[in-house]
Each structure stands twice: as structure tokens, then as C-alpha cells.
Amino acid sequence: MDISVAIVEDNNDIRQALEQIITMAEGYTLAGSCINGEEALIKIPTLNPSVVLMDISLGGISGIECVKILKEKYPQILFMMCTVYEEDEKIFEALSAGANGYILKKTTPDKLLSSIKELSAGGAPMSSQIASKVVAAFKNKPAFNVSSDSLDVLSKREIEILTALSKGLLYKEIGEELFISPQTVRKHVYHIYEKLHVGNRIQAVNKYFGR
């Protein structure tokens, strides 16, 4: 089944280049494009793509704000932030808003497509530089005292899956480790997100283990 991709980008040249990459690639379908955040808030729910490539620095409603609004209403949609620079503050802000990964705009077409595939498979594509900062941020947080109420929120299986997510494993790898299918892992992950009221693995790990 093809991965359905939507693009939100206000630069015409970049948007058209991304459209061409997705359209020409086997295994990917272009659901549609938006030229700004305002249009995205209207069109994305109708397009219902699997993955959205979201420009982080849109004029008007920012890409980060756009993700925050859409992710709350449509948690099943995966958002990949596209940025020119590795701006730590903006990336963290985007991840906190519910983005599932990010990629630099100068990335090669092959890398872009493989990152979309990784995201769709349950990964969280981002540079090693940002990933290491995310891990460091967790380490610097005070230890989380798990209350009995917190333990009741997630089942034993969900805690096992969340622990595997914290190691950066893909759904397929978690499935192999726990002897269940990737589809079953995906269902568990959605339940974890619902119970913890989060939109991505970084938020889930942070909320459960980091506080």
C-alpha cells in the first residue's frame, strides 16, 4: 500500500520539487499540497494523508502551530518538519507540539523518501545531533516517581512497548522482540498516546519516564 503524503510549503520552487519527488517515487502517493498553514488547517483533514511534510517556518500560522492544532484533532497523521537549519529550539518546540520527526530541506530525494518510509514504519527520523540532545534532555530531568495511578494508566504490554520506543526501535523491531505483529504494535502505540494525551513517541517517553 502506497504511503500517502501531503506537503505544506510556502516556497513555490521547494514545494514543486517535493511534489515531483513524491509523484515520481514508487510506493508513494501525493495527497495534495498547501501553500500556507491557514490552507493546511482546512485541507489536511480532507486529504487525510499518512504523512505531512511541514515547513517549520511558514508565514502567518507557523508550521509548529499548525502541527499543534492538527495533531490534537488527528493524532493518526504523522508530521515531518522540514527546515533549512538545525535550530535546536525550533526543533524541540516542534517535537513538543506533536511532530514525529524532522528533516533538512537540503536532504537528497533518496534520504527524504527513506525518512518518510521510516516515519510510516514507526520511526522518528531526525539527525543524530538532535537525537542526542533529546536523550540528554531526558537525562537531565529528575527521576520520575511512578505512582500506582500512573501504573494503572498503561498495561504491562504497553509499558514494554513504550520502553522499546524509548530505545528508538521501529514497530517491526518491537514486534520481533515481543513476538507480535507490527500492526499490533501500532495499535498499542495509539492506545498509549491516547492514555497519556500525547502525539508522538518523544512526548510519550518524556511524559512517562521523564517526569
PDB file of C-alpha atoms in Angstrom:
ATOM      1  CA  MET A   1       0.000   0.000   0.000  1.00  0.00           C
ATOM      2  CA  ASP A   2       1.377   3.393  -1.027  1.00  0.00           C
ATOM      3  CA  ILE A   3       2.289   5.975   1.606  1.00  0.00           C
ATOM      4  CA  SER A   4       0.024   8.996   1.169  1.00  0.00           C
ATOM      5  CA  VAL A   5       1.980  12.268   1.553  1.00  0.00           C
ATOM      6  CA  ALA A   6       0.802  15.893   1.785  1.00  0.00           C
ATOM      7  CA  ILE A   7       3.110  18.917   1.537  1.00  0.00           C
ATOM      8  CA  VAL A   8       2.828  22.259   3.344  1.00  0.00           C
ATOM      9  CA  GLU A   9       5.424  24.670   1.940  1.00  0.00           C
ATOM     10  CA  ASP A  10       5.196  28.389   1.081  1.00  0.00           C
ATOM     11  CA  ASN A  11       8.216  28.440  -1.241  1.00  0.00           C
ATOM     12  CA  ASN A  12       6.931  27.564  -4.746  1.00  0.00           C
ATOM     13  CA  ASP A  13      10.214  26.077  -6.011  1.00  0.00           C
ATOM     14  CA  ILE A  14      10.713  23.855  -2.965  1.00  0.00           C
ATOM     15  CA  ARG A  15       7.049  22.783  -2.943  1.00  0.00           C
ATOM     16  CA  GLN A  16       7.128  21.832  -6.621  1.00  0.00           C
ATOM     17  CA  ALA A  17      10.406  19.940  -6.152  1.00  0.00           C
ATOM     18  CA  LEU A  18       8.907  17.968  -3.244  1.00  0.00           C
ATOM     19  CA  GLU A  19       5.747  17.270  -5.266  1.00  0.00           C
ATOM     20  CA  GLN A  20       7.867  15.907  -8.111  1.00  0.00           C
ATOM     21  CA  ILE A  21       9.911  13.667  -5.791  1.00  0.00           C
ATOM     22  CA  ILE A  22       6.765  12.147  -4.243  1.00  0.00           C
ATOM     23  CA  THR A  23       4.884  11.827  -7.558  1.00  0.00           C
ATOM     24  CA  MET A  24       7.767  10.065  -9.323  1.00  0.00           C
ATOM     25  CA  ALA A  25       8.606   7.693  -6.459  1.00  0.00           C
ATOM     26  CA  GLU A  26       7.225   4.171  -6.413  1.00  0.00           C
ATOM     27  CA  GLY A  27       5.278   3.348  -3.260  1.00  0.00           C
ATOM     28  CA  TYR A  28       4.297   6.969  -2.518  1.00  0.00           C
ATOM     29  CA  THR A  29       1.209   8.989  -3.443  1.00  0.00           C
ATOM     30  CA  LEU A  30       0.863  12.773  -3.385  1.00  0.00           C
ATOM     31  CA  ALA A  31      -2.354  13.506  -1.460  1.00  0.00           C
ATOM     32  CA  GLY A  32      -2.075  17.237  -2.098  1.00  0.00           C
ATOM     33  CA  SER A  33      -0.193  20.442  -1.286  1.00  0.00           C
ATOM     34  CA  CYS A  34      -0.834  23.583   0.744  1.00  0.00           C
ATOM     35  CA  ILE A  35       0.900  26.946   0.361  1.00  0.00           C
ATOM     36  CA  ASN A  36       0.494  28.044   3.992  1.00  0.00           C
ATOM     37  CA  GLY A  37      -0.665  26.988   7.451  1.00  0.00           C
ATOM     38  CA  GLU A  38      -4.108  28.534   7.049  1.00  0.00           C
ATOM     39  CA  GLU A  39      -4.774  26.408   3.951  1.00  0.00           C
ATOM     40  CA  ALA A  40      -3.317  23.330   5.682  1.00  0.00           C
ATOM     41  CA  LEU A  41      -5.760  23.594   8.609  1.00  0.00           C
ATOM     42  CA  ILE A  42      -8.631  23.401   6.103  1.00  0.00           C
ATOM     43  CA  LYS A  43      -7.248  20.908   3.557  1.00  0.00           C
ATOM     44  CA  ILE A  44      -5.214  18.371   5.592  1.00  0.00           C
ATOM     45  CA  PRO A  45      -8.260  16.859   7.382  1.00  0.00           C
ATOM     46  CA  THR A  46      -9.944  16.355   3.971  1.00  0.00           C
ATOM     47  CA  LEU A  47      -6.810  14.975   2.297  1.00  0.00           C
ATOM     48  CA  ASN A  48      -6.203  12.664   5.289  1.00  0.00           C
ATOM     49  CA  PRO A  49      -2.598  11.766   4.355  1.00  0.00           C
ATOM     50  CA  SER A  50      -0.447   9.280   6.264  1.00  0.00           C
ATOM     51  CA  VAL A  51       2.469  11.734   6.390  1.00  0.00           C
ATOM     52  CA  VAL A  52       2.650  15.532   6.133  1.00  0.00           C
ATOM     53  CA  LEU A  53       5.888  17.291   5.157  1.00  0.00           C
ATOM     54  CA  MET A  54       5.515  20.543   7.097  1.00  0.00           C
ATOM     55  CA  ASP A  55       7.675  23.646   6.572  1.00  0.00           C
ATOM     56  CA  ILE A  56       8.691  24.751  10.069  1.00  0.00           C
ATOM     57  CA  SER A  57       8.925  28.482   9.183  1.00  0.00           C
ATOM     58  CA  LEU A  58       5.687  29.308   7.400  1.00  0.00           C
ATOM     59  CA  GLY A  59       4.490  32.896   7.201  1.00  0.00           C
ATOM     60  CA  GLY A  60       1.230  33.521   9.075  1.00  0.00           C
ATOM     61  CA  ILE A  61       0.365  30.459  11.150  1.00  0.00           C
ATOM     62  CA  SER A  62       3.730  28.751  11.737  1.00  0.00           C
ATOM     63  CA  GLY A  63       4.382  25.117  10.907  1.00  0.00           C
ATOM     64  CA  ILE A  64       4.754  24.399  14.619  1.00  0.00           C
ATOM     65  CA  GLU A  65       1.384  25.962  15.487  1.00  0.00           C
ATOM     66  CA  CYS A  66      -0.201  24.165  12.541  1.00  0.00           C
ATOM     67  CA  VAL A  67       1.053  20.780  13.798  1.00  0.00           C
ATOM     68  CA  LYS A  68      -0.124  21.551  17.325  1.00  0.00           C
ATOM     69  CA  ILE A  69      -3.683  22.221  16.128  1.00  0.00           C
ATOM     70  CA  LEU A  70      -3.914  19.341  13.632  1.00  0.00           C
ATOM     71  CA  LYS A  71      -2.195  16.711  15.802  1.00  0.00           C
ATOM     72  CA  GLU A  72      -4.683  17.240  18.610  1.00  0.00           C
ATOM     73  CA  LYS A  73      -7.622  16.561  16.286  1.00  0.00           C
ATOM     74  CA  TYR A  74      -5.988  13.979  14.012  1.00  0.00           C
ATOM     75  CA  PRO A  75      -3.402  12.039  16.068  1.00  0.00           C
ATOM     76  CA  GLN A  76      -3.090   9.341  13.397  1.00  0.00           C
ATOM     77  CA  ILE A  77      -1.442  11.750  10.917  1.00  0.00           C
ATOM     78  CA  LEU A  78       2.366  11.781  11.066  1.00  0.00           C
ATOM     79  CA  PHE A  79       4.151  15.130  10.728  1.00  0.00           C
ATOM     80  CA  MET A  80       7.688  15.540   9.419  1.00  0.00           C
ATOM     81  CA  MET A  81       9.084  19.034   9.924  1.00  0.00           C
ATOM     82  CA  CYS A  82      11.180  20.398   7.045  1.00  0.00           C
ATOM     83  CA  THR A  83      13.747  23.035   7.959  1.00  0.00           C
ATOM     84  CA  VAL A  84      16.748  24.796   6.431  1.00  0.00           C
ATOM     85  CA  TYR A  85      18.867  24.745   9.604  1.00  0.00           C
ATOM     86  CA  GLU A  86      19.147  22.522  12.661  1.00  0.00           C
ATOM     87  CA  GLU A  87      17.751  25.140  15.010  1.00  0.00           C
ATOM     88  CA  ASP A  88      17.586  23.264  18.305  1.00  0.00           C
ATOM     89  CA  GLU A  89      14.989  25.492  19.910  1.00  0.00           C
ATOM     90  CA  LYS A  90      12.554  25.322  16.996  1.00  0.00           C
ATOM     91  CA  ILE A  91      13.035  21.578  16.568  1.00  0.00           C
ATOM     92  CA  PHE A  92      12.315  20.932  20.267  1.00  0.00           C
ATOM     93  CA  GLU A  93       9.306  23.230  20.034  1.00  0.00           C
ATOM     94  CA  ALA A  94       8.036  21.267  17.020  1.00  0.00           C
ATOM     95  CA  LEU A  95       8.574  17.897  18.704  1.00  0.00           C
ATOM     96  CA  SER A  96       6.785  19.165  21.810  1.00  0.00           C
ATOM     97  CA  ALA A  97       3.905  20.304  19.584  1.00  0.00           C
ATOM     98  CA  GLY A  98       3.484  16.745  18.303  1.00  0.00           C
ATOM     99  CA  ALA A  99       5.808  16.482  15.282  1.00  0.00           C
ATOM    100  CA  ASN A 100       7.026  12.922  14.689  1.00  0.00           C
ATOM    101  CA  GLY A 101      10.375  13.709  13.086  1.00  0.00           C
ATOM    102  CA  TYR A 102      12.205  16.292  11.045  1.00  0.00           C
ATOM    103  CA  ILE A 103      14.396  16.543   8.004  1.00  0.00           C
ATOM    104  CA  LEU A 104      16.622  19.215   6.452  1.00  0.00           C
ATOM    105  CA  LYS A 105      15.422  20.731   3.162  1.00  0.00           C
ATOM    106  CA  LYS A 106      18.824  20.088   1.547  1.00  0.00           C
ATOM    107  CA  THR A 107      18.346  16.318   2.081  1.00  0.00           C
ATOM    108  CA  THR A 108      18.687  14.189  -1.061  1.00  0.00           C
ATOM    109  CA  PRO A 109      15.483  12.739  -2.602  1.00  0.00           C
ATOM    110  CA  ASP A 110      16.520   9.185  -1.619  1.00  0.00           C
ATOM    111  CA  LYS A 111      17.069  10.213   2.009  1.00  0.00           C
ATOM    112  CA  LEU A 112      13.770  12.120   2.056  1.00  0.00           C
ATOM    113  CA  LEU A 113      11.851   9.085   0.797  1.00  0.00           C
ATOM    114  CA  SER A 114      13.593   6.687   3.199  1.00  0.00           C
ATOM    115  CA  SER A 115      12.826   9.070   6.093  1.00  0.00           C
ATOM    116  CA  ILE A 116       9.128   9.145   5.129  1.00  0.00           C
ATOM    117  CA  LYS A 117       9.181   5.339   4.996  1.00  0.00           C
ATOM    118  CA  GLU A 118      10.913   5.168   8.395  1.00  0.00           C
ATOM    119  CA  LEU A 119       8.327   7.547   9.878  1.00  0.00           C
ATOM    120  CA  SER A 120       5.482   5.450   8.463  1.00  0.00           C
ATOM    121  CA  ALA A 121       7.070   2.303   9.927  1.00  0.00           C
ATOM    122  CA  GLY A 122       7.022   3.800  13.425  1.00  0.00           C
ATOM    123  CA  GLY A 123      10.411   5.504  13.470  1.00  0.00           C
ATOM    124  CA  ALA A 124      11.239   9.076  14.417  1.00  0.00           C
ATOM    125  CA  PRO A 125      13.695  10.323  11.795  1.00  0.00           C
ATOM    126  CA  MET A 126      15.944  13.142  12.974  1.00  0.00           C
ATOM    127  CA  SER A 127      19.635  13.951  12.881  1.00  0.00           C
ATOM    128  CA  SER A 128      21.977  12.295  15.365  1.00  0.00           C
ATOM    129  CA  GLN A 129      22.785  15.788  16.692  1.00  0.00           C
ATOM    130  CA  ILE A 130      19.172  16.488  17.664  1.00  0.00           C
ATOM    131  CA  ALA A 131      18.548  12.906  18.819  1.00  0.00           C
ATOM    132  CA  SER A 132      21.484  13.133  21.236  1.00  0.00           C
ATOM    133  CA  LYS A 133      20.134  16.433  22.586  1.00  0.00           C
ATOM    134  CA  VAL A 134      16.721  14.830  23.151  1.00  0.00           C
ATOM    135  CA  VAL A 135      18.337  11.970  25.085  1.00  0.00           C
ATOM    136  CA  ALA A 136      20.410  14.474  27.086  1.00  0.00           C
ATOM    137  CA  ALA A 137      17.256  16.423  27.921  1.00  0.00           C
ATOM    138  CA  PHE A 138      15.703  13.248  29.370  1.00  0.00           C
ATOM    139  CA  LYS A 139      18.815  12.502  31.426  1.00  0.00           C
ATOM    140  CA  ASN A 140      18.788  15.981  32.924  1.00  0.00           C
ATOM    141  CA  LYS A 141      15.230  15.634  34.143  1.00  0.00           C
ATOM    142  CA  PRO A 142      14.619  14.498  37.748  1.00  0.00           C
ATOM    143  CA  ALA A 143      13.770  10.833  38.203  1.00  0.00           C
ATOM    144  CA  PHE A 144      10.107  10.029  37.729  1.00  0.00           C
ATOM    145  CA  ASN A 145       8.405   8.532  40.756  1.00  0.00           C
ATOM    146  CA  VAL A 146       5.808   6.203  39.296  1.00  0.00           C
ATOM    147  CA  SER A 147       2.659   6.243  41.386  1.00  0.00           C
ATOM    148  CA  SER A 148       0.201   3.357  41.399  1.00  0.00           C
ATOM    149  CA  ASP A 149      -2.218   5.616  39.495  1.00  0.00           C
ATOM    150  CA  SER A 150       0.369   6.117  36.752  1.00  0.00           C
ATOM    151  CA  LEU A 151       0.980   2.377  36.522  1.00  0.00           C
ATOM    152  CA  ASP A 152      -2.744   1.775  36.155  1.00  0.00           C
ATOM    153  CA  VAL A 153      -2.854   4.055  33.128  1.00  0.00           C
ATOM    154  CA  LEU A 154      -0.759   1.722  30.952  1.00  0.00           C
ATOM    155  CA  SER A 155      -0.953  -2.060  30.727  1.00  0.00           C
ATOM    156  CA  LYS A 156       2.157  -4.211  31.216  1.00  0.00           C
ATOM    157  CA  ARG A 157       2.374  -4.745  27.437  1.00  0.00           C
ATOM    158  CA  GLU A 158       2.060  -1.009  26.772  1.00  0.00           C
ATOM    159  CA  ILE A 159       4.886  -0.276  29.229  1.00  0.00           C
ATOM    160  CA  GLU A 160       7.037  -2.871  27.409  1.00  0.00           C
ATOM    161  CA  ILE A 161       6.289  -1.173  24.084  1.00  0.00           C
ATOM    162  CA  LEU A 162       6.907   2.323  25.468  1.00  0.00           C
ATOM    163  CA  THR A 163      10.263   1.137  26.844  1.00  0.00           C
ATOM    164  CA  ALA A 164      11.148  -0.208  23.374  1.00  0.00           C
ATOM    165  CA  LEU A 165      10.048   3.105  21.801  1.00  0.00           C
ATOM    166  CA  SER A 166      12.395   4.945  24.171  1.00  0.00           C
ATOM    167  CA  LYS A 167      15.278   2.937  22.647  1.00  0.00           C
ATOM    168  CA  GLY A 168      14.354   4.189  19.174  1.00  0.00           C
ATOM    169  CA  LEU A 169      13.136   0.833  17.852  1.00  0.00           C
ATOM    170  CA  LEU A 170      10.811   0.626  14.830  1.00  0.00           C
ATOM    171  CA  TYR A 171       7.400  -1.080  15.092  1.00  0.00           C
ATOM    172  CA  LYS A 172       8.759  -4.071  13.153  1.00  0.00           C
ATOM    173  CA  GLU A 173      11.709  -4.421  15.566  1.00  0.00           C
ATOM    174  CA  ILE A 174       9.439  -4.102  18.611  1.00  0.00           C
ATOM    175  CA  GLY A 175       7.131  -6.743  17.115  1.00  0.00           C
ATOM    176  CA  GLU A 176      10.047  -9.141  16.638  1.00  0.00           C
ATOM    177  CA  GLU A 177      11.225  -8.520  20.204  1.00  0.00           C
ATOM    178  CA  LEU A 178       7.762  -9.129  21.699  1.00  0.00           C
ATOM    179  CA  PHE A 179       6.585 -11.776  19.174  1.00  0.00           C
ATOM    180  CA  ILE A 180       3.654  -9.703  17.898  1.00  0.00           C
ATOM    181  CA  SER A 181       2.882  -8.139  14.501  1.00  0.00           C
ATOM    182  CA  PRO A 182       3.878  -4.551  13.602  1.00  0.00           C
ATOM    183  CA  GLN A 183       0.138  -3.801  13.199  1.00  0.00           C
ATOM    184  CA  THR A 184      -0.488  -4.917  16.792  1.00  0.00           C
ATOM    185  CA  VAL A 185       2.403  -2.734  17.965  1.00  0.00           C
ATOM    186  CA  ARG A 186       0.900   0.230  16.082  1.00  0.00           C
ATOM    187  CA  LYS A 187      -2.486  -0.308  17.821  1.00  0.00           C
ATOM    188  CA  HIS A 188      -0.800  -0.436  21.229  1.00  0.00           C
ATOM    189  CA  VAL A 189       1.133   2.762  20.433  1.00  0.00           C
ATOM    190  CA  TYR A 190      -2.090   4.604  19.533  1.00  0.00           C
ATOM    191  CA  HIS A 191      -3.621   3.472  22.846  1.00  0.00           C
ATOM    192  CA  ILE A 192      -0.501   4.675  24.706  1.00  0.00           C
ATOM    193  CA  TYR A 193      -0.737   8.082  23.018  1.00  0.00           C
ATOM    194  CA  GLU A 194      -4.457   8.316  23.858  1.00  0.00           C
ATOM    195  CA  LYS A 195      -3.946   7.373  27.503  1.00  0.00           C
ATOM    196  CA  LEU A 196      -1.018   9.754  28.007  1.00  0.00           C
ATOM    197  CA  HIS A 197      -2.639  12.514  25.887  1.00  0.00           C
ATOM    198  CA  VAL A 198       0.427  12.878  23.648  1.00  0.00           C
ATOM    199  CA  GLY A 199       1.058  12.962  19.907  1.00  0.00           C
ATOM    200  CA  ASN A 200       4.413  11.229  19.377  1.00  0.00           C
ATOM    201  CA  ARG A 201       6.964   8.867  20.929  1.00  0.00           C
ATOM    202  CA  ILE A 202       9.162  11.676  22.265  1.00  0.00           C
ATOM    203  CA  GLN A 203       6.257  13.202  24.173  1.00  0.00           C
ATOM    204  CA  ALA A 204       5.174   9.756  25.422  1.00  0.00           C
ATOM    205  CA  VAL A 205       8.638   8.762  26.684  1.00  0.00           C
ATOM    206  CA  ASN A 206       9.157  12.210  28.187  1.00  0.00           C
ATOM    207  CA  LYS A 207       5.783  12.168  29.968  1.00  0.00           C
ATOM    208  CA  TYR A 208       6.053   8.625  31.323  1.00  0.00           C
ATOM    209  CA  PHE A 209       9.747   8.278  32.138  1.00  0.00           C
ATOM    210  CA  GLY A 210      10.999  11.858  32.297  1.00  0.00           C
ATOM    211  CA  ARG A 211       8.797  13.476  34.898  1.00  0.00           C
TER     212      ARG A 211
END
